Amino acid sequence: MDVKKVFILLTVLVICINYTNYFQQDSEKLYRTIENLKMKIAQGKEIQKRKIQKEELQVGADKLVFDGTKLSYSEAMGKLQDIITKSTQKSCTLTKIQWAQTPSTNLWYDRLRMNVSLQCTPKDLFSFINRLKENNKLFVINNLRVLRMRNKEKLYVKMQVMAYRKNR
């Protein structure tokens, strides 16, 4: 008799533990969800009160890309190279920078591609990217490869930085 009672007690305990862990809703998660919803509703109401016009949200392409009427391909690539080298000055070591041979041309813009190789610590890599973001031009980083250097406490970073030049 004692074995049956212990077995029943153990099965009841297992069912209770599984019920409380898996089937009951997490009250902390519900409270966080409620707080997030309240915050988003307040943000939505604030945006509606400000009555932002469509023109205020539009950013012109002149601010984000290089102007093709004022700058040739070589001049735009030179400015892009200057921006990259200034962004790496205080943190990373620029080991190689290579221009793409010709721009990738679409209808109204050119893609300016530059292959960049860096040596830096992870913290310095983030500061380089943040300094690159501080410029008012649009940059895209493609083909990012990060390798740990064997003998040093640094990373070897290879990437392709792209900017754009407006033709018209």
PDB file of C-alpha atoms in Angstrom:
ATOM      1  CA  MET A   1       0.000   0.000   0.000  1.00  0.00           C
ATOM      2  CA  ASP A   2       2.734   2.450   0.807  1.00  0.00           C
ATOM      3  CA  VAL A   3       4.333   2.111  -2.622  1.00  0.00           C
ATOM      4  CA  LYS A   4       1.021   2.893  -4.352  1.00  0.00           C
ATOM      5  CA  LYS A   5       0.501   6.006  -2.217  1.00  0.00           C
ATOM      6  CA  VAL A   6       4.042   7.239  -2.897  1.00  0.00           C
ATOM      7  CA  PHE A   7       3.562   6.612  -6.622  1.00  0.00           C
ATOM      8  CA  ILE A   8       0.278   8.530  -6.669  1.00  0.00           C
ATOM      9  CA  LEU A   9       1.864  11.378  -4.695  1.00  0.00           C
ATOM     10  CA  LEU A  10       4.781  11.561  -7.119  1.00  0.00           C
ATOM     11  CA  THR A  11       2.523  11.579 -10.202  1.00  0.00           C
ATOM     12  CA  VAL A  12       0.387  14.337  -8.656  1.00  0.00           C
ATOM     13  CA  LEU A  13       3.539  16.361  -7.931  1.00  0.00           C
ATOM     14  CA  VAL A  14       4.836  15.900 -11.481  1.00  0.00           C
ATOM     15  CA  ILE A  15       1.498  16.982 -12.945  1.00  0.00           C
ATOM     16  CA  CYS A  16       1.324  20.035 -10.650  1.00  0.00           C
ATOM     17  CA  ILE A  17       4.889  21.088 -11.458  1.00  0.00           C
ATOM     18  CA  ASN A  18       4.336  20.696 -15.187  1.00  0.00           C
ATOM     19  CA  TYR A  19       1.052  22.569 -14.988  1.00  0.00           C
ATOM     20  CA  THR A  20       2.518  25.522 -13.161  1.00  0.00           C
ATOM     21  CA  ASN A  21       5.581  25.721 -15.437  1.00  0.00           C
ATOM     22  CA  TYR A  22       4.043  25.117 -18.847  1.00  0.00           C
ATOM     23  CA  PHE A  23       0.318  25.714 -18.823  1.00  0.00           C
ATOM     24  CA  GLN A  24      -0.138  28.719 -16.592  1.00  0.00           C
ATOM     25  CA  GLN A  25       0.472  32.057 -18.190  1.00  0.00           C
ATOM     26  CA  ASP A  26       3.562  33.983 -17.158  1.00  0.00           C
ATOM     27  CA  SER A  27       2.236  36.976 -15.219  1.00  0.00           C
ATOM     28  CA  GLU A  28       5.493  38.963 -15.565  1.00  0.00           C
ATOM     29  CA  LYS A  29       5.319  38.609 -19.331  1.00  0.00           C
ATOM     30  CA  LEU A  30       1.725  39.824 -19.290  1.00  0.00           C
ATOM     31  CA  TYR A  31       2.684  42.888 -17.214  1.00  0.00           C
ATOM     32  CA  ARG A  32       5.553  43.702 -19.591  1.00  0.00           C
ATOM     33  CA  THR A  33       3.226  43.356 -22.581  1.00  0.00           C
ATOM     34  CA  ILE A  34       0.697  45.674 -20.942  1.00  0.00           C
ATOM     35  CA  GLU A  35       3.390  48.275 -20.199  1.00  0.00           C
ATOM     36  CA  ASN A  36       4.741  48.079 -23.767  1.00  0.00           C
ATOM     37  CA  LEU A  37       1.255  48.544 -25.193  1.00  0.00           C
ATOM     38  CA  LYS A  38       0.631  51.546 -22.939  1.00  0.00           C
ATOM     39  CA  MET A  39       3.928  53.086 -24.019  1.00  0.00           C
ATOM     40  CA  LYS A  40       3.184  52.546 -27.733  1.00  0.00           C
ATOM     41  CA  ILE A  41      -0.303  53.998 -27.358  1.00  0.00           C
ATOM     42  CA  ALA A  42       1.158  57.076 -25.657  1.00  0.00           C
ATOM     43  CA  GLN A  43       3.719  57.463 -28.456  1.00  0.00           C
ATOM     44  CA  GLY A  44       0.970  57.151 -31.066  1.00  0.00           C
ATOM     45  CA  LYS A  45      -1.130  59.803 -29.337  1.00  0.00           C
ATOM     46  CA  GLU A  46       1.895  62.123 -29.122  1.00  0.00           C
ATOM     47  CA  ILE A  47       2.548  61.721 -32.847  1.00  0.00           C
ATOM     48  CA  GLN A  48      -1.099  62.471 -33.616  1.00  0.00           C
ATOM     49  CA  LYS A  49      -0.982  65.621 -31.451  1.00  0.00           C
ATOM     50  CA  ARG A  50       2.067  66.969 -33.279  1.00  0.00           C
ATOM     51  CA  LYS A  51       0.344  66.637 -36.671  1.00  0.00           C
ATOM     52  CA  ILE A  52       3.512  65.977 -38.621  1.00  0.00           C
ATOM     53  CA  GLN A  53       3.243  66.862 -42.275  1.00  0.00           C
ATOM     54  CA  LYS A  54       4.429  64.558 -45.026  1.00  0.00           C
ATOM     55  CA  GLU A  55       6.991  67.129 -46.197  1.00  0.00           C
ATOM     56  CA  GLU A  56       8.703  67.122 -42.789  1.00  0.00           C
ATOM     57  CA  LEU A  57       9.367  63.387 -43.006  1.00  0.00           C
ATOM     58  CA  GLN A  58      10.766  63.418 -46.522  1.00  0.00           C
ATOM     59  CA  VAL A  59      14.527  63.475 -46.839  1.00  0.00           C
ATOM     60  CA  GLY A  60      15.838  64.632 -50.180  1.00  0.00           C
ATOM     61  CA  ALA A  61      18.260  62.509 -52.142  1.00  0.00           C
ATOM     62  CA  ASP A  62      20.623  65.501 -52.305  1.00  0.00           C
ATOM     63  CA  LYS A  63      21.496  65.044 -48.641  1.00  0.00           C
ATOM     64  CA  LEU A  64      22.039  61.281 -48.817  1.00  0.00           C
ATOM     65  CA  VAL A  65      24.019  60.834 -52.033  1.00  0.00           C
ATOM     66  CA  PHE A  66      26.847  62.553 -53.869  1.00  0.00           C
ATOM     67  CA  ASP A  67      25.782  64.991 -56.579  1.00  0.00           C
ATOM     68  CA  GLY A  68      26.774  63.801 -60.057  1.00  0.00           C
ATOM     69  CA  THR A  69      26.363  67.246 -61.610  1.00  0.00           C
ATOM     70  CA  LYS A  70      29.050  68.694 -59.318  1.00  0.00           C
ATOM     71  CA  LEU A  71      31.306  65.673 -58.781  1.00  0.00           C
ATOM     72  CA  SER A  72      32.758  63.277 -61.321  1.00  0.00           C
ATOM     73  CA  TYR A  73      33.131  59.587 -60.520  1.00  0.00           C
ATOM     74  CA  SER A  74      36.738  60.051 -59.406  1.00  0.00           C
ATOM     75  CA  GLU A  75      35.943  63.064 -57.229  1.00  0.00           C
ATOM     76  CA  ALA A  76      33.054  61.230 -55.543  1.00  0.00           C
ATOM     77  CA  MET A  77      35.263  58.195 -54.928  1.00  0.00           C
ATOM     78  CA  GLY A  78      37.956  60.483 -53.499  1.00  0.00           C
ATOM     79  CA  LYS A  79      35.442  62.017 -51.088  1.00  0.00           C
ATOM     80  CA  LEU A  80      34.257  58.547 -50.111  1.00  0.00           C
ATOM     81  CA  GLN A  81      37.852  57.491 -49.470  1.00  0.00           C
ATOM     82  CA  ASP A  82      38.427  60.618 -47.340  1.00  0.00           C
ATOM     83  CA  ILE A  83      35.334  59.859 -45.265  1.00  0.00           C
ATOM     84  CA  ILE A  84      36.474  56.268 -44.695  1.00  0.00           C
ATOM     85  CA  THR A  85      40.034  57.246 -43.751  1.00  0.00           C
ATOM     86  CA  LYS A  86      38.804  59.961 -41.356  1.00  0.00           C
ATOM     87  CA  SER A  87      36.472  57.431 -39.736  1.00  0.00           C
ATOM     88  CA  THR A  88      39.366  55.034 -39.111  1.00  0.00           C
ATOM     89  CA  GLN A  89      41.908  57.555 -37.834  1.00  0.00           C
ATOM     90  CA  LYS A  90      41.407  57.268 -34.079  1.00  0.00           C
ATOM     91  CA  SER A  91      40.456  53.627 -33.766  1.00  0.00           C
ATOM     92  CA  CYS A  92      41.305  51.197 -36.544  1.00  0.00           C
ATOM     93  CA  THR A  93      44.326  50.593 -38.725  1.00  0.00           C
ATOM     94  CA  LEU A  94      43.451  50.890 -42.392  1.00  0.00           C
ATOM     95  CA  THR A  95      45.453  48.173 -44.139  1.00  0.00           C
ATOM     96  CA  LYS A  96      43.990  48.349 -47.641  1.00  0.00           C
ATOM     97  CA  ILE A  97      41.525  50.472 -49.552  1.00  0.00           C
ATOM     98  CA  GLN A  98      40.738  49.721 -53.179  1.00  0.00           C
ATOM     99  CA  TRP A  99      38.434  51.467 -55.608  1.00  0.00           C
ATOM    100  CA  ALA A 100      36.076  49.533 -57.827  1.00  0.00           C
ATOM    101  CA  GLN A 101      37.014  49.853 -61.489  1.00  0.00           C
ATOM    102  CA  THR A 102      33.763  51.268 -62.817  1.00  0.00           C
ATOM    103  CA  PRO A 103      30.571  52.385 -61.159  1.00  0.00           C
ATOM    104  CA  SER A 104      27.549  50.121 -61.201  1.00  0.00           C
ATOM    105  CA  THR A 105      25.106  52.288 -63.079  1.00  0.00           C
ATOM    106  CA  ASN A 106      21.354  52.182 -62.784  1.00  0.00           C
ATOM    107  CA  LEU A 107      18.937  54.634 -64.345  1.00  0.00           C
ATOM    108  CA  TRP A 108      19.468  57.703 -62.180  1.00  0.00           C
ATOM    109  CA  TYR A 109      22.298  56.791 -59.798  1.00  0.00           C
ATOM    110  CA  ASP A 110      25.730  55.164 -59.678  1.00  0.00           C
ATOM    111  CA  ARG A 111      26.889  52.787 -56.981  1.00  0.00           C
ATOM    112  CA  LEU A 112      30.333  53.749 -55.728  1.00  0.00           C
ATOM    113  CA  ARG A 113      32.065  50.650 -54.349  1.00  0.00           C
ATOM    114  CA  MET A 114      35.222  50.566 -52.285  1.00  0.00           C
ATOM    115  CA  ASN A 115      36.897  47.480 -50.804  1.00  0.00           C
ATOM    116  CA  VAL A 116      38.261  48.182 -47.327  1.00  0.00           C
ATOM    117  CA  SER A 117      40.453  46.087 -45.015  1.00  0.00           C
ATOM    118  CA  LEU A 118      40.915  47.031 -41.353  1.00  0.00           C
ATOM    119  CA  GLN A 119      42.650  45.796 -38.238  1.00  0.00           C
ATOM    120  CA  CYS A 120      40.937  46.766 -34.996  1.00  0.00           C
ATOM    121  CA  THR A 121      39.422  45.604 -31.743  1.00  0.00           C
ATOM    122  CA  PRO A 122      35.672  44.896 -31.605  1.00  0.00           C
ATOM    123  CA  LYS A 123      35.071  48.127 -29.699  1.00  0.00           C
ATOM    124  CA  ASP A 124      37.027  50.096 -32.296  1.00  0.00           C
ATOM    125  CA  LEU A 125      35.042  48.469 -35.093  1.00  0.00           C
ATOM    126  CA  PHE A 126      31.813  49.761 -33.565  1.00  0.00           C
ATOM    127  CA  SER A 127      33.300  53.233 -33.136  1.00  0.00           C
ATOM    128  CA  PHE A 128      34.386  53.176 -36.816  1.00  0.00           C
ATOM    129  CA  ILE A 129      30.859  52.282 -37.912  1.00  0.00           C
ATOM    130  CA  ASN A 130      29.391  54.974 -35.657  1.00  0.00           C
ATOM    131  CA  ARG A 131      31.761  57.598 -37.096  1.00  0.00           C
ATOM    132  CA  LEU A 132      30.799  56.472 -40.585  1.00  0.00           C
ATOM    133  CA  LYS A 133      27.126  56.944 -39.649  1.00  0.00           C
ATOM    134  CA  GLU A 134      27.794  60.499 -38.431  1.00  0.00           C
ATOM    135  CA  ASN A 135      28.270  61.637 -42.030  1.00  0.00           C
ATOM    136  CA  ASN A 136      25.147  62.776 -43.792  1.00  0.00           C
ATOM    137  CA  LYS A 137      25.649  60.370 -46.700  1.00  0.00           C
ATOM    138  CA  LEU A 138      24.054  56.973 -47.188  1.00  0.00           C
ATOM    139  CA  PHE A 139      26.507  54.072 -46.833  1.00  0.00           C
ATOM    140  CA  VAL A 140      25.902  50.358 -47.256  1.00  0.00           C
ATOM    141  CA  ILE A 141      28.350  47.764 -45.968  1.00  0.00           C
ATOM    142  CA  ASN A 142      28.377  44.577 -48.033  1.00  0.00           C
ATOM    143  CA  ASN A 143      30.426  41.384 -47.880  1.00  0.00           C
ATOM    144  CA  LEU A 144      31.480  41.922 -44.294  1.00  0.00           C
ATOM    145  CA  ARG A 145      34.019  39.325 -43.159  1.00  0.00           C
ATOM    146  CA  VAL A 146      35.515  39.436 -39.682  1.00  0.00           C
ATOM    147  CA  LEU A 147      38.396  37.168 -38.699  1.00  0.00           C
ATOM    148  CA  ARG A 148      40.252  36.942 -35.414  1.00  0.00           C
ATOM    149  CA  MET A 149      43.981  37.479 -35.808  1.00  0.00           C
ATOM    150  CA  ARG A 150      46.063  34.675 -34.308  1.00  0.00           C
ATOM    151  CA  ASN A 151      48.971  36.571 -32.810  1.00  0.00           C
ATOM    152  CA  LYS A 152      47.180  39.763 -31.804  1.00  0.00           C
ATOM    153  CA  GLU A 153      44.127  40.690 -29.787  1.00  0.00           C
ATOM    154  CA  LYS A 154      42.582  42.277 -32.876  1.00  0.00           C
ATOM    155  CA  LEU A 155      40.151  41.522 -35.641  1.00  0.00           C
ATOM    156  CA  TYR A 156      40.882  41.527 -39.353  1.00  0.00           C
ATOM    157  CA  VAL A 157      37.874  43.059 -41.105  1.00  0.00           C
ATOM    158  CA  LYS A 158      37.204  43.009 -44.850  1.00  0.00           C
ATOM    159  CA  MET A 159      34.173  44.803 -46.227  1.00  0.00           C
ATOM    160  CA  GLN A 160      32.816  46.557 -49.243  1.00  0.00           C
ATOM    161  CA  VAL A 161      31.546  50.072 -48.533  1.00  0.00           C
ATOM    162  CA  MET A 162      29.041  51.426 -51.027  1.00  0.00           C
ATOM    163  CA  ALA A 163      27.837  54.970 -51.485  1.00  0.00           C
ATOM    164  CA  TYR A 164      25.667  56.467 -54.195  1.00  0.00           C
ATOM    165  CA  ARG A 165      26.078  59.269 -56.735  1.00  0.00           C
ATOM    166  CA  LYS A 166      23.079  60.877 -58.369  1.00  0.00           C
ATOM    167  CA  ASN A 167      23.441  61.284 -62.152  1.00  0.00           C
ATOM    168  CA  ARG A 168      20.786  63.922 -62.774  1.00  0.00           C
TER     169      ARG A 168
END
